[in-house]
Coordinates of C-alpha atoms and ligand atoms in Angstrom, one line a residue:
M1 CA 4.1 -19.0 -22.0
T2 CA 3.1 -19.6 -18.3
P3 CA -0.4 -18.9 -17.0
A4 CA 1.1 -15.7 -15.3
E5 CA 2.6 -14.3 -18.5
T6 CA -0.6 -15.0 -20.3
L7 CA -2.4 -13.1 -17.7
I8 CA -0.3 -10.1 -18.2
N9 CA -0.5 -10.1 -21.7
S10 CA -4.1 -10.8 -22.5
H11 CA -5.8 -9.8 -19.0
R12 CA -7.7 -13.2 -19.1
L13 CA -7.4 -16.9 -18.7
S14 CA -9.6 -19.7 -18.9
R15 CA -10.7 -21.7 -15.7
E16 CA -8.0 -24.3 -16.1
E17 CA -5.4 -21.8 -16.5
Y18 CA -6.4 -19.8 -13.4
A19 CA -6.2 -23.3 -11.6
A20 CA -2.9 -23.5 -13.1
L21 CA -1.7 -20.1 -11.7
L22 CA -3.1 -20.5 -8.2
I23 CA -1.0 -23.7 -7.7
K24 CA 2.0 -21.2 -8.1
A25 CA 0.5 -19.0 -5.1
E26 CA 3.7 -19.7 -3.0
D27 CA 6.1 -19.3 -6.0
E28 CA 8.4 -16.2 -5.4
R29 CA 9.2 -15.5 -9.0
T30 CA 5.5 -15.8 -9.9
R31 CA 4.5 -13.8 -6.9
E32 CA 6.8 -10.9 -7.6
L33 CA 6.1 -11.0 -11.4
L34 CA 2.3 -10.4 -10.8
K35 CA 2.8 -8.0 -7.8
T36 CA 5.1 -6.0 -10.0
E37 CA 2.5 -5.9 -12.8
A38 CA -0.4 -5.2 -10.5
V39 CA 1.4 -2.3 -8.9
R40 CA 2.5 -0.9 -12.5
L41 CA -1.3 -0.8 -13.4
R42 CA -2.6 0.5 -10.4
R43 CA 0.0 3.5 -10.4
K44 CA -1.0 3.9 -14.3
Y45 CA -4.6 4.5 -13.6
Y46 CA -4.7 5.8 -10.0
G47 CA -1.1 7.1 -9.4
N48 CA -0.6 7.2 -5.8
K49 CA -4.0 7.8 -4.9
V50 CA -5.9 5.4 -2.3
F51 CA -9.5 6.3 -2.4
T52 CA -11.5 6.1 1.2
R53 CA -15.0 5.0 2.0
G54 CA -16.7 6.0 5.0
L55 CA -18.4 2.4 6.3
I56 CA -21.7 2.9 8.1
E57 CA -22.7 -0.3 9.5
F58 CA -26.4 0.7 10.2
T59 CA -28.1 -2.7 11.1
N60 CA -27.0 -6.2 12.3
Y61 CA -30.4 -7.5 12.0
C62 CA -30.4 -10.2 9.4
K63 CA -32.9 -12.7 7.9
N64 CA -30.5 -14.9 6.5
D65 CA -28.4 -17.8 8.2
C66 CA -25.1 -17.7 6.1
Y67 CA -23.1 -20.4 8.4
Y68 CA -20.0 -18.2 8.3
C69 CA -21.5 -14.9 9.6
G70 CA -21.4 -13.8 13.2
I71 CA -24.6 -11.7 12.7
R72 CA -26.6 -14.8 11.0
C73 CA -30.2 -14.6 12.2
G74 CA -29.7 -18.1 14.1
N75 CA -26.9 -16.5 16.3
Q76 CA -29.2 -16.0 19.4
K77 CA -26.3 -14.4 21.3
A78 CA -25.7 -11.3 18.7
E79 CA -26.7 -8.2 20.5
R80 CA -28.9 -6.8 17.9
Y81 CA -29.0 -3.0 16.9
R82 CA -30.2 -0.8 14.3
L83 CA -29.3 2.9 13.7
T84 CA -32.3 5.7 13.2
E85 CA -32.2 7.9 10.2
E86 CA -31.1 10.6 12.0
E87 CA -28.0 8.7 13.6
I88 CA -27.3 7.5 10.2
L89 CA -27.3 11.3 9.0
E90 CA -25.0 12.1 12.0
C91 CA -22.7 9.3 10.7
C92 CA -22.3 11.0 7.2
R93 CA -21.9 14.7 8.9
E94 CA -19.0 13.3 10.9
G95 CA -17.7 11.6 7.6
D96 CA -18.2 14.7 5.6
R97 CA -16.1 16.9 8.5
L98 CA -13.4 14.3 8.2
G99 CA -13.1 14.5 4.4
F100 CA -15.1 11.4 3.3
R101 CA -16.9 11.7 -0.3
T102 CA -18.2 8.1 -0.1
F103 CA -20.6 6.7 2.3
V104 CA -21.2 2.9 2.2
L105 CA -24.4 1.9 4.1
Q106 CA -23.9 -1.7 5.1
G107 CA -26.0 -4.1 6.8
G108 CA -27.7 -7.5 7.4
E109 CA -30.9 -8.1 5.3
D110 CA -33.3 -6.4 7.8
A111 CA -36.9 -6.0 6.9
W112 CA -37.4 -3.0 9.0
F113 CA -35.5 -0.8 6.2
T114 CA -38.2 -1.3 3.9
D115 CA -37.9 0.2 0.3
E116 CA -39.5 3.3 1.4
R117 CA -37.4 4.0 4.2
M118 CA -34.2 3.0 2.2
E119 CA -35.2 5.6 -0.5
K120 CA -35.9 8.5 2.1
I121 CA -32.5 7.9 3.8
I122 CA -30.6 7.7 0.4
R123 CA -32.4 11.0 -0.8
R124 CA -31.6 12.9 2.5
I125 CA -27.9 11.8 2.2
K126 CA -27.9 13.0 -1.4
R127 CA -29.8 16.4 -0.5
E128 CA -27.4 17.2 2.3
F129 CA -24.1 16.0 0.5
P130 CA -24.6 16.4 -3.0
D131 CA -21.1 15.8 -4.0
C132 CA -20.8 12.6 -2.1
A133 CA -21.3 9.0 -3.5
V134 CA -23.7 6.7 -1.7
T135 CA -22.9 2.9 -1.9
L136 CA -25.5 0.4 -0.7
S137 CA -24.4 -3.2 0.7
I138 CA -27.7 -4.7 2.0
G139 CA -28.0 -7.9 0.2
E140 CA -30.4 -9.4 -2.5
K141 CA -33.3 -7.2 -3.3
S142 CA -35.5 -7.3 -6.5
Y143 CA -34.8 -5.7 -9.6
E144 CA -37.6 -3.2 -8.8
S145 CA -36.0 -2.2 -5.3
Y146 CA -32.8 -1.8 -6.8
R147 CA -34.3 0.5 -9.6
K148 CA -36.0 2.5 -6.8
F149 CA -32.8 2.7 -4.8
R150 CA -31.0 3.9 -7.9
E151 CA -33.7 6.5 -8.6
A152 CA -33.2 8.0 -5.1
G153 CA -29.6 8.5 -5.7
A154 CA -27.7 5.4 -4.7
D155 CA -24.5 5.1 -7.0
R156 CA -22.8 2.0 -6.0
Y157 CA -23.5 -1.4 -4.7
L158 CA -21.5 -4.1 -3.0
L159 CA -22.6 -7.6 -2.9
R160 CA -20.0 -10.4 -2.9
H161 CA -21.0 -13.5 -4.6
E162 CA -19.2 -15.4 -2.0
T163 CA -18.4 -18.2 -4.3
A164 CA -19.0 -19.0 -7.7
D165 CA -19.2 -22.8 -7.4
E166 CA -22.7 -24.3 -6.7
E167 CA -21.5 -27.0 -4.4
H168 CA -19.1 -24.9 -2.2
Y169 CA -22.0 -22.2 -2.1
R170 CA -24.3 -25.0 -0.5
M171 CA -21.7 -25.5 2.0
L172 CA -21.8 -21.8 3.1
H173 CA -25.4 -21.2 2.9
P174 CA -28.7 -22.8 3.9
E175 CA -31.2 -24.3 1.3
N176 CA -33.2 -21.1 0.9
I177 CA -30.5 -18.9 -0.5
H178 CA -29.1 -19.5 -4.2
L179 CA -26.1 -18.8 -6.1
S180 CA -28.0 -18.2 -9.3
K181 CA -30.1 -15.5 -7.4
R182 CA -27.0 -13.9 -6.2
K183 CA -25.5 -13.7 -9.8
Q184 CA -28.8 -12.4 -11.0
C185 CA -28.6 -9.6 -8.5
L186 CA -25.3 -8.8 -9.8
Y187 CA -26.4 -8.6 -13.3
N188 CA -29.2 -6.6 -12.4
L189 CA -27.3 -4.1 -10.5
K190 CA -24.9 -3.7 -13.6
A191 CA -27.8 -3.3 -15.9
L192 CA -29.2 -0.6 -13.7
G193 CA -26.0 1.5 -13.9
Y194 CA -24.7 1.0 -10.5
Q195 CA -20.9 0.7 -9.9
T196 CA -21.0 -2.8 -8.9
G197 CA -18.8 -4.7 -6.5
A198 CA -18.7 -8.6 -6.3
G199 CA -16.2 -10.7 -4.4
F200 CA -15.7 -13.3 -2.0
M201 CA -13.9 -14.5 1.2
V202 CA -10.5 -16.5 0.9
G203 CA -9.9 -19.7 2.7
S204 CA -13.6 -19.9 3.5
P205 CA -14.6 -23.8 4.7
G206 CA -14.5 -25.9 1.6
Q207 CA -12.7 -23.7 -0.8
T208 CA -10.5 -25.2 -3.3
L209 CA -7.9 -23.9 -6.1
E210 CA -11.0 -24.8 -8.3
T211 CA -13.6 -22.9 -6.6
L212 CA -11.1 -20.0 -6.6
A213 CA -10.6 -20.5 -10.2
A214 CA -14.4 -20.5 -10.7
D215 CA -14.5 -17.2 -8.8
L216 CA -11.9 -15.5 -11.1
E217 CA -13.6 -16.9 -14.2
F218 CA -16.9 -15.3 -13.0
L219 CA -15.3 -12.0 -12.1
Q220 CA -13.8 -12.3 -15.6
E221 CA -17.2 -12.5 -17.0
L222 CA -19.1 -10.0 -14.8
K223 CA -16.5 -7.3 -15.0
P224 CA -17.6 -5.5 -11.8
Q225 CA -16.0 -2.1 -11.2
M226 CA -15.1 -3.2 -7.7
V227 CA -14.0 -6.3 -6.1
G228 CA -14.0 -7.0 -2.3
I229 CA -12.0 -9.9 -1.2
G230 CA -10.7 -10.7 2.3
P231 CA -9.8 -13.8 4.5
F232 CA -12.5 -15.8 5.9
I233 CA -12.2 -15.5 9.8
P234 CA -14.0 -18.0 12.0
H235 CA -16.7 -16.5 14.4
H236 CA -17.1 -18.2 17.7
G237 CA -21.0 -18.3 17.2
T238 CA -21.0 -20.3 14.1
K239 CA -20.6 -23.8 13.1
F240 CA -17.0 -22.8 11.5
A241 CA -16.0 -21.7 14.9
N242 CA -13.0 -24.2 14.8
E243 CA -12.0 -23.6 11.1
K244 CA -8.5 -21.9 10.3
A245 CA -8.6 -18.3 9.0
G246 CA -7.9 -17.7 5.2
S247 CA -4.1 -17.0 4.1
V248 CA -2.8 -13.5 4.0
S249 CA -0.2 -14.6 1.4
L250 CA -3.0 -16.0 -0.8
T251 CA -5.3 -13.2 -0.5
L252 CA -2.3 -10.8 -1.6
F253 CA -1.6 -12.9 -4.6
L254 CA -5.3 -13.0 -5.4
L255 CA -5.6 -9.2 -5.3
S256 CA -2.6 -9.1 -7.9
I257 CA -4.4 -11.3 -10.3
I258 CA -7.5 -9.5 -9.8
R259 CA -5.8 -6.0 -10.5
I260 CA -4.4 -7.3 -13.7
M261 CA -7.5 -9.2 -15.0
L262 CA -9.6 -6.0 -14.2
P263 CA -6.9 -3.2 -14.5
K264 CA -9.2 0.1 -13.6
V265 CA -11.0 -1.9 -10.7
L266 CA -11.6 -0.5 -7.5
L267 CA -10.0 -2.8 -5.0
P268 CA -10.0 -2.6 -1.3
A269 CA -7.6 -3.6 1.4
T270 CA -9.9 -4.9 3.8
T271 CA -10.7 -4.8 7.3
A272 CA -10.4 -8.5 7.4
L273 CA -6.9 -8.3 6.0
G274 CA -5.9 -6.1 8.7
T275 CA -7.4 -8.3 11.6
V276 CA -5.7 -11.2 10.4
D277 CA -2.2 -9.2 9.8
P278 CA -1.3 -6.1 11.6
R279 CA 0.4 -4.8 8.4
G280 CA -2.4 -6.6 6.2
R281 CA -4.0 -3.5 4.6
E282 CA -0.6 -1.9 3.8
K283 CA 0.4 -5.2 2.3
G284 CA -3.0 -5.3 0.3
L285 CA -2.0 -1.8 -1.2
E286 CA 1.3 -2.8 -2.1
A287 CA -0.2 -5.8 -4.0
G288 CA -2.3 -3.9 -6.0
A289 CA -5.3 -2.6 -3.8
N290 CA -6.5 1.0 -4.0
V291 CA -9.1 1.6 -1.6
V292 CA -9.6 1.4 2.1
M293 CA -12.8 1.7 4.1
P294 CA -12.6 3.0 7.7
N295 CA -15.5 2.7 10.1
L296 CA -17.8 5.5 10.5
S297 CA -20.3 3.7 12.5
P298 CA -21.2 5.0 16.1
L299 CA -18.5 3.8 18.5
R300 CA -21.3 2.2 20.9
N301 CA -22.4 -0.3 18.0
R302 CA -19.0 -1.1 16.6
K303 CA -18.5 -4.4 18.5
Q304 CA -21.9 -5.2 17.5
Y305 CA -21.5 -5.4 14.1
D306 CA -19.6 -8.8 14.8
L307 CA -19.1 -10.6 11.5
Y308 CA -16.1 -12.6 12.6
D309 CA -13.9 -12.7 15.9
N310 CA -11.2 -10.1 16.7
K311 CA -12.2 -7.6 14.2
I312 CA -10.0 -4.4 14.3
C313 CA -11.1 -0.9 14.6
T314 CA -14.0 -1.4 16.9
G315 CA -12.6 0.9 19.6
D316 CA -11.4 3.8 17.8
E317 CA -13.1 7.2 16.9
A318 CA -13.9 7.8 13.3
A319 CA -11.5 10.6 13.4
E320 CA -8.5 8.4 15.0
C321 CA -9.6 5.8 12.4
R322 CA -8.9 8.2 9.4
V323 CA -5.8 9.5 10.7
C324 CA -4.3 6.0 11.5
L325 CA -5.2 4.9 8.0
A326 CA -3.5 8.1 6.5
R327 CA -0.6 7.2 8.0
R328 CA -0.7 3.4 7.2
V329 CA -1.2 4.3 3.6
E330 CA 1.8 6.7 3.6
S331 CA 3.8 4.1 4.8
A332 CA 3.1 1.9 1.9
G333 CA 4.2 4.8 -0.5
Y334 CA 0.5 6.1 -1.3
C335 CA -1.7 9.1 -0.3
L336 CA -5.3 8.8 1.1
V337 CA -7.2 11.4 -1.0
D338 CA -10.5 13.3 -0.3
E339 CA -12.2 12.3 -3.4
R340 CA -15.5 10.4 -4.4
G341 CA -13.2 8.0 -6.3
D342 CA -15.4 6.6 -9.1
A343 CA -14.5 3.7 -11.3
L344 CA -12.7 4.8 -14.4
E345 CA -14.5 3.8 -17.4
Ligands
SAM401 N1 -26.1 -8.5 3.9 C1 -25.1 -7.8 2.9 C2 -24.6 -9.1 2.0 O1 -25.2 -10.0 2.1 O2 -24.0 -8.6 1.2 C3 -24.0 -7.1 3.6 C4 -23.6 -7.4 4.8 S1 -22.5 -9.0 4.9 C5 -22.2 -9.2 6.7 C6 -20.8 -8.3 4.5 C7 -19.8 -9.4 4.0 O3 -19.3 -9.9 5.3 C8 -20.2 -10.7 3.3 O4 -20.2 -10.6 2.0 C9 -19.0 -11.8 3.8 O5 -18.2 -12.1 2.5 C10 -18.6 -11.0 5.0 N2 -18.3 -11.9 5.9 C11 -19.2 -12.4 6.8 N3 -18.8 -13.2 7.6 C12 -17.3 -13.3 7.5 C13 -16.3 -14.0 8.3 N4 -16.7 -14.9 9.2 N5 -15.2 -13.8 7.8 C14 -14.9 -12.9 6.8 N6 -15.7 -12.3 6.0 C15 -17.1 -12.4 6.6

């Protein structure tokens, strides 16, 4: 049996088998086989539904200096902003009017947002929109902080592991941050009952088929409810400014693999995928993704949340953004729905 057939039959492979499968990323037969199975599984569990998350990028202050990221603390040219509690609530109100039932609060690791401030914001959102899910994406925190946020009402947490290979992790991050801590955070989040999302960039500098195989093996072990993957895109204010962006076709191949490995996973077709290819998000849905994350951040701050160059959707109103995405989702044969879109157990 080929690794592709074994994956389809048993939903798991060894690290060596993942590496052997990834060598076939450009093989048409293997791609079609996996794509067909991925679409069959996403239809079996989610029909033609695509869930939507309102992304609120509420601060671009960050204490970390991840080498690939445009808002890393060392980038003196980044124009910093943080939203007030009232501005965050206003984004949620706009999102609620537009039919969003999940708000994703994403930001750099910004010490201004203490646990107490975050808890207050979460409680206010849950009080005003009790039928909505709150997702946090604010980086590494202690078990105790995650516990407090959960108690305040947070439902989900996105924390990409970035790479599961130690050496590769060191190429992407400064000495003071560690893969072991990142992984521990993910296990803590799962233990606390968050619907948890891990993930990585495709084509980040130093990535190899072996490091990708390690990523897939880690996802298989962690079993997150969500997986965020998108191409790496260089940012002019980082040391990776002249590196190549990640490949669309490899990203699509990986989306299909992840759908088969974790059939019920919530898998976004990311903004980064839409940035490197004008039909990237539609292609993502056609490869097995079932989530899109339009931007709800205030228009005046969108360009400032500048993770990578040429990021799309920084000039549209939230309403335009949703209408445009609904049209794109339909063109891929799916339907954007106004639901919380929880992970299936
Ligand atoms: N601070 C939080 C954290 O560490 O999880 C959330 C914000 S962080 C900016 C969100 C994600 O952006 C990261 O997990 C990373 O994968 C992605 N990202 C950062 N720079 C990128 C780049 N140059 N290209 C593609 N994705 C990037």
